PDB file of C-alpha atoms in Angstrom:
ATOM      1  CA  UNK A   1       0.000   0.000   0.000  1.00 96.00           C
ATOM      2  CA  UNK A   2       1.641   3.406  -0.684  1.00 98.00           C
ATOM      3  CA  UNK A   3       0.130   6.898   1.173  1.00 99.00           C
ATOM      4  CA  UNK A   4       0.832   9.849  -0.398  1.00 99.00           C
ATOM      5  CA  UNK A   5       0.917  13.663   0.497  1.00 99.00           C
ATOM      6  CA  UNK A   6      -0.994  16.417  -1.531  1.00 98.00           C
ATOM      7  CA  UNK A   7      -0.077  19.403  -1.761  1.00 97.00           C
ATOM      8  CA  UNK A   8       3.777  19.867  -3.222  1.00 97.00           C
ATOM      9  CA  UNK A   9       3.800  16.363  -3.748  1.00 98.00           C
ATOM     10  CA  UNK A  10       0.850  15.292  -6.412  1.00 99.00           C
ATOM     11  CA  UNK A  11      -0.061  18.868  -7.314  1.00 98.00           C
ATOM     12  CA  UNK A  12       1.500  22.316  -7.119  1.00 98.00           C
ATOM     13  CA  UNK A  13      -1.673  24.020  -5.276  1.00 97.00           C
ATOM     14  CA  UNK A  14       0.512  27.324  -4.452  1.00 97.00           C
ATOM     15  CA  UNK A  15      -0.963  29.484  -6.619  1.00 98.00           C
ATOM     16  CA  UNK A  16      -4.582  28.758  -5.741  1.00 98.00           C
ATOM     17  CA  UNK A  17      -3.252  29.430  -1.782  1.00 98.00           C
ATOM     18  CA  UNK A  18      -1.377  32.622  -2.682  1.00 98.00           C
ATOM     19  CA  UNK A  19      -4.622  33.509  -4.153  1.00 98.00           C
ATOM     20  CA  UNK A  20      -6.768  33.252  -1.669  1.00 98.00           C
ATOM     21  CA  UNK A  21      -4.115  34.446   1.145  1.00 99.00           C
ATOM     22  CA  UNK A  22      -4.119  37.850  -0.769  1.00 99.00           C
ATOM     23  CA  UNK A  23      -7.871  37.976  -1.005  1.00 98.00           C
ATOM     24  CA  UNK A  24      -8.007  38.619   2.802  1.00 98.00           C
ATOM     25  CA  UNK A  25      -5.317  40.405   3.159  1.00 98.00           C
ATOM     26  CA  UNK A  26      -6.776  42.443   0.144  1.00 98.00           C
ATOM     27  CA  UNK A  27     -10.123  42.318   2.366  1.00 96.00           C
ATOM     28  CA  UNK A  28      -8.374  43.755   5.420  1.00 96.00           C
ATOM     29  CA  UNK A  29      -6.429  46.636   3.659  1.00 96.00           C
ATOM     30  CA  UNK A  30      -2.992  45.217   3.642  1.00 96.00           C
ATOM     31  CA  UNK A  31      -0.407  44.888   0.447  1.00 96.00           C
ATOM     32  CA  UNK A  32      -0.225  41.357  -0.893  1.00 97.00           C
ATOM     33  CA  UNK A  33       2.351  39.060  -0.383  1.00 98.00           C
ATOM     34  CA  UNK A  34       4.329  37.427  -2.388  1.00 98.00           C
ATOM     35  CA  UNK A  35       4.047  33.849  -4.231  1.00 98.00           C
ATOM     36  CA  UNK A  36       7.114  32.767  -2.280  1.00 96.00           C
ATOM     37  CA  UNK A  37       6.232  33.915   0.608  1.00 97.00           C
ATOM     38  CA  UNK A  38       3.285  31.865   0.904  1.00 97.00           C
ATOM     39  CA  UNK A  39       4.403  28.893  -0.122  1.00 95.00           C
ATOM     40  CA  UNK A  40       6.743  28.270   2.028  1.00 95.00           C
ATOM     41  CA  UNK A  41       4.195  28.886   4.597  1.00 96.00           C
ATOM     42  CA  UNK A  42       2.377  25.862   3.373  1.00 95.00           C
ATOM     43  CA  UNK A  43       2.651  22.426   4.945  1.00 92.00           C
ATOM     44  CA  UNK A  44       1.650  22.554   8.845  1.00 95.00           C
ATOM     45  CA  UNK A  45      -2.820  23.210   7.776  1.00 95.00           C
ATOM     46  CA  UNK A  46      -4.252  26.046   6.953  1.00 97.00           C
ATOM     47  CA  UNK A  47      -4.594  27.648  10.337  1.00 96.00           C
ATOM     48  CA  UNK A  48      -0.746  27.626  10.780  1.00 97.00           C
ATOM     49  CA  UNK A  49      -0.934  29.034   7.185  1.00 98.00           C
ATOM     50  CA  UNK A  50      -2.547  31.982   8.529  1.00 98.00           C
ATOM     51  CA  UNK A  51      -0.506  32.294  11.860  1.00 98.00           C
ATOM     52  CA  UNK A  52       2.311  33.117   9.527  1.00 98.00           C
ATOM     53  CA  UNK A  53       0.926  35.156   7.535  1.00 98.00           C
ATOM     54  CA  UNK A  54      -0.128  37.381  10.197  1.00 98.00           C
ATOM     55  CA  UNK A  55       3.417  37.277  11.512  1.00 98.00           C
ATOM     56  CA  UNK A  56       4.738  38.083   7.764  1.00 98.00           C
ATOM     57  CA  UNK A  57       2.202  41.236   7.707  1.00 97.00           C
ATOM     58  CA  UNK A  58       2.415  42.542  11.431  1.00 96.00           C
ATOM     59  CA  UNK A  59      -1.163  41.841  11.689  1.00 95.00           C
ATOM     60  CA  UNK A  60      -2.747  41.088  15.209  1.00 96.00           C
ATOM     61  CA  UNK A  61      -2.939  37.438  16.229  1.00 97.00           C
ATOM     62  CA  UNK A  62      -6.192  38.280  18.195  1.00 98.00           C
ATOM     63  CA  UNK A  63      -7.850  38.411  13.945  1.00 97.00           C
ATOM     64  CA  UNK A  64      -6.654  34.289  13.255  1.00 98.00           C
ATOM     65  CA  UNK A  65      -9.730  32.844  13.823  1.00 98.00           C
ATOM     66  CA  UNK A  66     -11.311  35.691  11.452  1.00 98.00           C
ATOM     67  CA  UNK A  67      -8.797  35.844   8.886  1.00 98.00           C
ATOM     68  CA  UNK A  68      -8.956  31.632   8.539  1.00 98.00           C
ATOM     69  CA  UNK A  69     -12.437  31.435   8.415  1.00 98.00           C
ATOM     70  CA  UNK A  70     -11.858  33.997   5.107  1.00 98.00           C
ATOM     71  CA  UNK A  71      -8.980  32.083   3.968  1.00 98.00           C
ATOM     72  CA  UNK A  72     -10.692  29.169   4.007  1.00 97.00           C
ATOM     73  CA  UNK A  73     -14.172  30.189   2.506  1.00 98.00           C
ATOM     74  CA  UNK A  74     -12.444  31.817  -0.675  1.00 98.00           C
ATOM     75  CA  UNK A  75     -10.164  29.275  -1.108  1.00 97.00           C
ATOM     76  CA  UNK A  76     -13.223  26.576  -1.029  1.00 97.00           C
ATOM     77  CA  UNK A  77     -14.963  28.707  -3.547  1.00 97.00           C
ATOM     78  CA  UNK A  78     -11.806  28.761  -6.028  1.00 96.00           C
ATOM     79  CA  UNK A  79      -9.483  25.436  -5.313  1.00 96.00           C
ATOM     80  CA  UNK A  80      -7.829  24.364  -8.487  1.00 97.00           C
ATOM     81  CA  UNK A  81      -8.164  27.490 -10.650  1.00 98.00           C
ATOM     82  CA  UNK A  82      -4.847  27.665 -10.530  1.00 97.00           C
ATOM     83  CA  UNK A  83      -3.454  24.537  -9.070  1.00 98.00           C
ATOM     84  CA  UNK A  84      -1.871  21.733 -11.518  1.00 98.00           C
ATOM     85  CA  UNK A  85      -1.441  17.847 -11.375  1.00 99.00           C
ATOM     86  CA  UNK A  86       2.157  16.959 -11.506  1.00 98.00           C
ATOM     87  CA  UNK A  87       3.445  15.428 -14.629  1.00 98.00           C
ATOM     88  CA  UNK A  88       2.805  12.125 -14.510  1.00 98.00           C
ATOM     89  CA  UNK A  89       1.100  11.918 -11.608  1.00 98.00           C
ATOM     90  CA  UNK A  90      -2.353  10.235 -13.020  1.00 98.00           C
ATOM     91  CA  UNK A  91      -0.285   7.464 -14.801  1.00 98.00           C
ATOM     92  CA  UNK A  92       1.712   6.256 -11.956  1.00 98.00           C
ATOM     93  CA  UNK A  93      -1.710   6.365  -9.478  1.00 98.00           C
ATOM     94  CA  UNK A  94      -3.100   3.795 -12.340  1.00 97.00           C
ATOM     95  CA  UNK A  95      -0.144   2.064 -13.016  1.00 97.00           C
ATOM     96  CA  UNK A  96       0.272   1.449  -8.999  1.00 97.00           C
ATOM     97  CA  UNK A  97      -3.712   0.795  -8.538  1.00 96.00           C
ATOM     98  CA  UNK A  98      -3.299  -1.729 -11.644  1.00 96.00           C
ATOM     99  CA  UNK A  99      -0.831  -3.529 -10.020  1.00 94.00           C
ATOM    100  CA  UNK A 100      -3.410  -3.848  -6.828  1.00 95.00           C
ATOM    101  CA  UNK A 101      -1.673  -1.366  -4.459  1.00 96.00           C
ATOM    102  CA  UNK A 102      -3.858   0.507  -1.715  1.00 97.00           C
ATOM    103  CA  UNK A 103      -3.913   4.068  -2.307  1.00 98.00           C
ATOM    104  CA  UNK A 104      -3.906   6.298   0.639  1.00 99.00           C
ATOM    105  CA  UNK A 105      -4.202  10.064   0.803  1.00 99.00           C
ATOM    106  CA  UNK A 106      -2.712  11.882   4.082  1.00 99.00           C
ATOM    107  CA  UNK A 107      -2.702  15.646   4.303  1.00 98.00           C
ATOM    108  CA  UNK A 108      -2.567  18.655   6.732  1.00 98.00           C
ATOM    109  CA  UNK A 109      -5.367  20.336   4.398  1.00 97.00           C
ATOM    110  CA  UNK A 110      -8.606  20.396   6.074  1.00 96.00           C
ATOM    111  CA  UNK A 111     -10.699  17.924   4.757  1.00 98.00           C
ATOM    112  CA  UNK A 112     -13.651  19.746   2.977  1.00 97.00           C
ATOM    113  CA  UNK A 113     -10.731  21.764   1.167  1.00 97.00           C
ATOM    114  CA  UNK A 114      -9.719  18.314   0.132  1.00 98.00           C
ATOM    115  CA  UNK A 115     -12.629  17.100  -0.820  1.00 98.00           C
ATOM    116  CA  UNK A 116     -13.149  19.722  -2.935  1.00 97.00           C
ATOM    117  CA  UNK A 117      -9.681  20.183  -4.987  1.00 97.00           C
ATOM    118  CA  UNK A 118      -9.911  16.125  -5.517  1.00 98.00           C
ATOM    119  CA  UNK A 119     -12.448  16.101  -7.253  1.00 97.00           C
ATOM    120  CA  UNK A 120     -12.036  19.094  -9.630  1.00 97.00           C
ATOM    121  CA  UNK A 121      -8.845  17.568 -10.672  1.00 98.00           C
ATOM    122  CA  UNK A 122     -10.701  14.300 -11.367  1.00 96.00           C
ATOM    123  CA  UNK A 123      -7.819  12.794  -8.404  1.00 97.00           C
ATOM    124  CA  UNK A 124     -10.624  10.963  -5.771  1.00 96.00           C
ATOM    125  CA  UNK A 125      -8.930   7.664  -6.661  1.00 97.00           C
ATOM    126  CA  UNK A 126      -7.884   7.201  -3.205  1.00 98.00           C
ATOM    127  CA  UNK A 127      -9.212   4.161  -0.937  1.00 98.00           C
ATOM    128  CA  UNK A 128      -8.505   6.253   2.570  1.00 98.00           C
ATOM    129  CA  UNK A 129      -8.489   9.765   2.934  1.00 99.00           C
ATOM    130  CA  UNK A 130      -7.053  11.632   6.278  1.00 99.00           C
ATOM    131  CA  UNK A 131      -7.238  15.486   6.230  1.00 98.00           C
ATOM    132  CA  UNK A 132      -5.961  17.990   8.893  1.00 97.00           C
ATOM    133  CA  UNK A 133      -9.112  17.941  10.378  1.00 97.00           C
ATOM    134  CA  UNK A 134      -9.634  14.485  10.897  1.00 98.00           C
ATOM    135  CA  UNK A 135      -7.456  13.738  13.935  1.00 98.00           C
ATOM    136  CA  UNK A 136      -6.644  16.112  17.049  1.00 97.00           C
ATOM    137  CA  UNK A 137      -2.939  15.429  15.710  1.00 97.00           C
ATOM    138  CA  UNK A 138      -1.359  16.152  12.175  1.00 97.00           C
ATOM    139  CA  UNK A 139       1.579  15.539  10.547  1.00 98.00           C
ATOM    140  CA  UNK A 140       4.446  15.879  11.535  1.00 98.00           C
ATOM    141  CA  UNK A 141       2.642  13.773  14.199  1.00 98.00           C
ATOM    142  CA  UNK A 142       2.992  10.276  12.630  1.00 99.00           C
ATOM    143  CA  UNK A 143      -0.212   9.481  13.992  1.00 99.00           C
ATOM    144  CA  UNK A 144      -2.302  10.857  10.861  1.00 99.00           C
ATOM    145  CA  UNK A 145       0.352   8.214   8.254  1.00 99.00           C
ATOM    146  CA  UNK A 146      -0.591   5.450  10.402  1.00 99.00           C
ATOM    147  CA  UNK A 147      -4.014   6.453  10.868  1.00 99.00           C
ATOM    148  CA  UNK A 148      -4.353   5.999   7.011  1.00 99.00           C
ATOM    149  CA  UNK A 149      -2.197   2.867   7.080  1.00 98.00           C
ATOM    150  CA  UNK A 150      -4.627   1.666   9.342  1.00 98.00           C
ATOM    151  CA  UNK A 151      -7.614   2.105   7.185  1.00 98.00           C
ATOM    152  CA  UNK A 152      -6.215   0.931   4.302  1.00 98.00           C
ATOM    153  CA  UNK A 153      -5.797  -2.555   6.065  1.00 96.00           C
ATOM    154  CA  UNK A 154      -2.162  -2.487   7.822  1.00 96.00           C
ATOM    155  CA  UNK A 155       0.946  -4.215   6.945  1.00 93.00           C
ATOM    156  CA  UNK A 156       3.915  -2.936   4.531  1.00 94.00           C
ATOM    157  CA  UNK A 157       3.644   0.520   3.248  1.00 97.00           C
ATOM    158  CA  UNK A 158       5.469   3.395   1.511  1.00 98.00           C
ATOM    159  CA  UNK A 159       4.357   7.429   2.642  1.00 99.00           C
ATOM    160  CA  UNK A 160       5.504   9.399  -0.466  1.00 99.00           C
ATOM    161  CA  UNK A 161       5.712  13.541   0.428  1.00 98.00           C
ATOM    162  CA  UNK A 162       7.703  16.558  -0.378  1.00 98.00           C
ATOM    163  CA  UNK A 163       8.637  18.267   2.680  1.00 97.00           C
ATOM    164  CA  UNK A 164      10.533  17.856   6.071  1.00 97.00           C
ATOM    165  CA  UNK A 165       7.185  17.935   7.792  1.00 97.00           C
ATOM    166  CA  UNK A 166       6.406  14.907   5.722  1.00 98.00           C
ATOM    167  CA  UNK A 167      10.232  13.539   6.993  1.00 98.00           C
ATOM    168  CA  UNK A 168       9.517  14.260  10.215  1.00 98.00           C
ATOM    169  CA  UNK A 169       5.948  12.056  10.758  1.00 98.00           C
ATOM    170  CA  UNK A 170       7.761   8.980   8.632  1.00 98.00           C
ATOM    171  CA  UNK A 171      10.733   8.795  10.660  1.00 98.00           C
ATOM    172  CA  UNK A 172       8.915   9.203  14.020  1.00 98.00           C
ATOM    173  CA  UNK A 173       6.358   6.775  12.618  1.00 98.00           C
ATOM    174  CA  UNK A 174       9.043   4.051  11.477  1.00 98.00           C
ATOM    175  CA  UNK A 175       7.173   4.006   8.141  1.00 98.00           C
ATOM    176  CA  UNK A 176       9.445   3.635   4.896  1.00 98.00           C
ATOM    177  CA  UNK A 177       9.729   6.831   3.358  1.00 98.00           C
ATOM    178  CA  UNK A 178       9.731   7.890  -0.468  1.00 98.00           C
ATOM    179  CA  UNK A 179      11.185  11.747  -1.175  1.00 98.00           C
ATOM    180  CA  UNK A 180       9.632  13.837  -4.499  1.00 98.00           C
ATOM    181  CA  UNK A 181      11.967  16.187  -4.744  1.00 97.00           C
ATOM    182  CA  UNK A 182      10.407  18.710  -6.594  1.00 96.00           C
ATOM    183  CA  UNK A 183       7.697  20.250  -4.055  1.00 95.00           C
ATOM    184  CA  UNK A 184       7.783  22.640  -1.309  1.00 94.00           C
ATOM    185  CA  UNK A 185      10.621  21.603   1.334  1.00 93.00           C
ATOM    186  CA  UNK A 186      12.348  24.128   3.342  1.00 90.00           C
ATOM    187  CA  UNK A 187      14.815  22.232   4.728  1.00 93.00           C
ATOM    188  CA  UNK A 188      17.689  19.654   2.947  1.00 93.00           C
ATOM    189  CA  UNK A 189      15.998  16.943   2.857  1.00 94.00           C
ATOM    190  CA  UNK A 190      19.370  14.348   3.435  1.00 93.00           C
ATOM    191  CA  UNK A 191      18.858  14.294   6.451  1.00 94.00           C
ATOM    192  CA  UNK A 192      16.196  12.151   7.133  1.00 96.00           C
ATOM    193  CA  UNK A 193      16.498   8.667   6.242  1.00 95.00           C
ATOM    194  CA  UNK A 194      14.491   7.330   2.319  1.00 97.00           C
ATOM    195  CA  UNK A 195      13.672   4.750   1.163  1.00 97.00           C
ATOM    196  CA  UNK A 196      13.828   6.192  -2.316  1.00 98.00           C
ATOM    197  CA  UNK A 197      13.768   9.856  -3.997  1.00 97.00           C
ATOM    198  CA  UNK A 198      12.818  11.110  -7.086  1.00 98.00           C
ATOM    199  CA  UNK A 199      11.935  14.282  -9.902  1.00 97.00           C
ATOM    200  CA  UNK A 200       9.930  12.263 -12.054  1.00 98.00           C
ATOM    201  CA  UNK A 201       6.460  10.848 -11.459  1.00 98.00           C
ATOM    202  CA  UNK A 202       7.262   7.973 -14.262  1.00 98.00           C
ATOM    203  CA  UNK A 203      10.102   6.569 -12.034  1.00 97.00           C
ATOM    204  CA  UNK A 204       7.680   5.900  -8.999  1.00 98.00           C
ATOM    205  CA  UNK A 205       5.965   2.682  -9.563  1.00 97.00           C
ATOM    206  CA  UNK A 206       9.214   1.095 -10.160  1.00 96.00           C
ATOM    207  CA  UNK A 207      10.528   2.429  -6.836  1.00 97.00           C
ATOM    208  CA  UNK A 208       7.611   1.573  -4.874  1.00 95.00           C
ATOM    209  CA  UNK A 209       7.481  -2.238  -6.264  1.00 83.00           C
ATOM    210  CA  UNK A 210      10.877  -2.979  -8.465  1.00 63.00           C
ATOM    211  CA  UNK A 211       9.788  -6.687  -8.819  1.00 50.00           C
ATOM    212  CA  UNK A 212       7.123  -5.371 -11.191  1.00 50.00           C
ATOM    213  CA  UNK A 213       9.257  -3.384 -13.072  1.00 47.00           C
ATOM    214  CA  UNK A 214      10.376  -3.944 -16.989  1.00 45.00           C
ATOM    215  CA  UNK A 215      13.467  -5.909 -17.141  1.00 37.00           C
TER     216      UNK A 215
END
């Protein structure tokens, strides 16, 4: 069974975030910020999101609960506008589900927001879904990526993500752990332990099984 992260890791959702980020601060009176500022807010869930971007604008913490509940209502109303499927992604999901793996979803994204984005990109192929909201704990808790292992029916799985956050809930969790290395990590990735890495989508089923792969 393989779980995989969302955002930075099967789709680059930035712009759809930076979008909606700017709409309240847009709302509130404040100067918008910029595309990489936001995304390397993204990661933690949306409300930690929003703690930083109050921090990045001076604003008043006291306005977080406001300023989310904004966040999260425009960014409901437009979630993949913007936001693209990786290359490659959509072949290696069927290639992997072909093959009979379990397909798991964990994210820090709450889970309506989820929800939402999956199906406008035509990506609900998942058996298990665990959002930010699901559990009182999320990632890097591992407790979310064994939450979904869990569902999916326990045993041998892979967590693919993009981030240190993603690093952090494998290696805490014990639960082999796959790198893409073309999403949103702040920090160098080599130093938490893989079981694999890679740029390109087409390389993952191989990784994940390498029994099945082409001789």
């Amino acid at each position: 069974m393989v779980v995989f992260d969302l955002d930075g890791t099967l789709i680059d959702s930035a712009a759809d975030i930076h979008a909606a980020v700017n709409h309240v601060l847009t709302e509130n009176g404040l100067p918008p910020l910029p595309l990489t500022a936001v995304r390397s807010f993204i990661g933690e869930g949306t409300r930690v999101l929003m703690q930083r971007v109050i921090a990045a604008v001076g604003g008043d913490p006291a306005l977080l609960e406001q300023w989310h509940a904004s966040f999260l209502a425009e960014y409901e109303r437009n979630p993949a506008v913007r936001t693209t499927v990786f290359p490659g992604v959509r072949e290696a999901l069927g290639q992997l589900r072909g093959r009979g793996a379990r397909l798991g979803l964990c994210t820090n994204k709450p889970a309506r927001a989820t929800g939402l984005l999956l199906e406008a990109l035509d990506l609900a192929v998942f058996e298990q879904v665990t959002a930010g909201d699901t559990l009182a704990e999320r990632k890097p808790s591992p407790l979310p990526v064994l939450h979904t292992i869990d569902l999916l029916g326990g045993g041998e799985a892979v967590f693919i993500g993009d981030s240190e956050i993603d690093a952090r809930a494998a290696q805490a969790g014990e639960i082999p752990f796959g790198i893409f290395t073309g999403g949103y990590a702040r920090e160098d990735l080599d130093m938490f332990p893989s079981r694999f890495r890679f740029s390109d989508w087409s390389e993952l089923p191989a990784l994940v099984d390498p029994a099945a792969s082409p001789a």
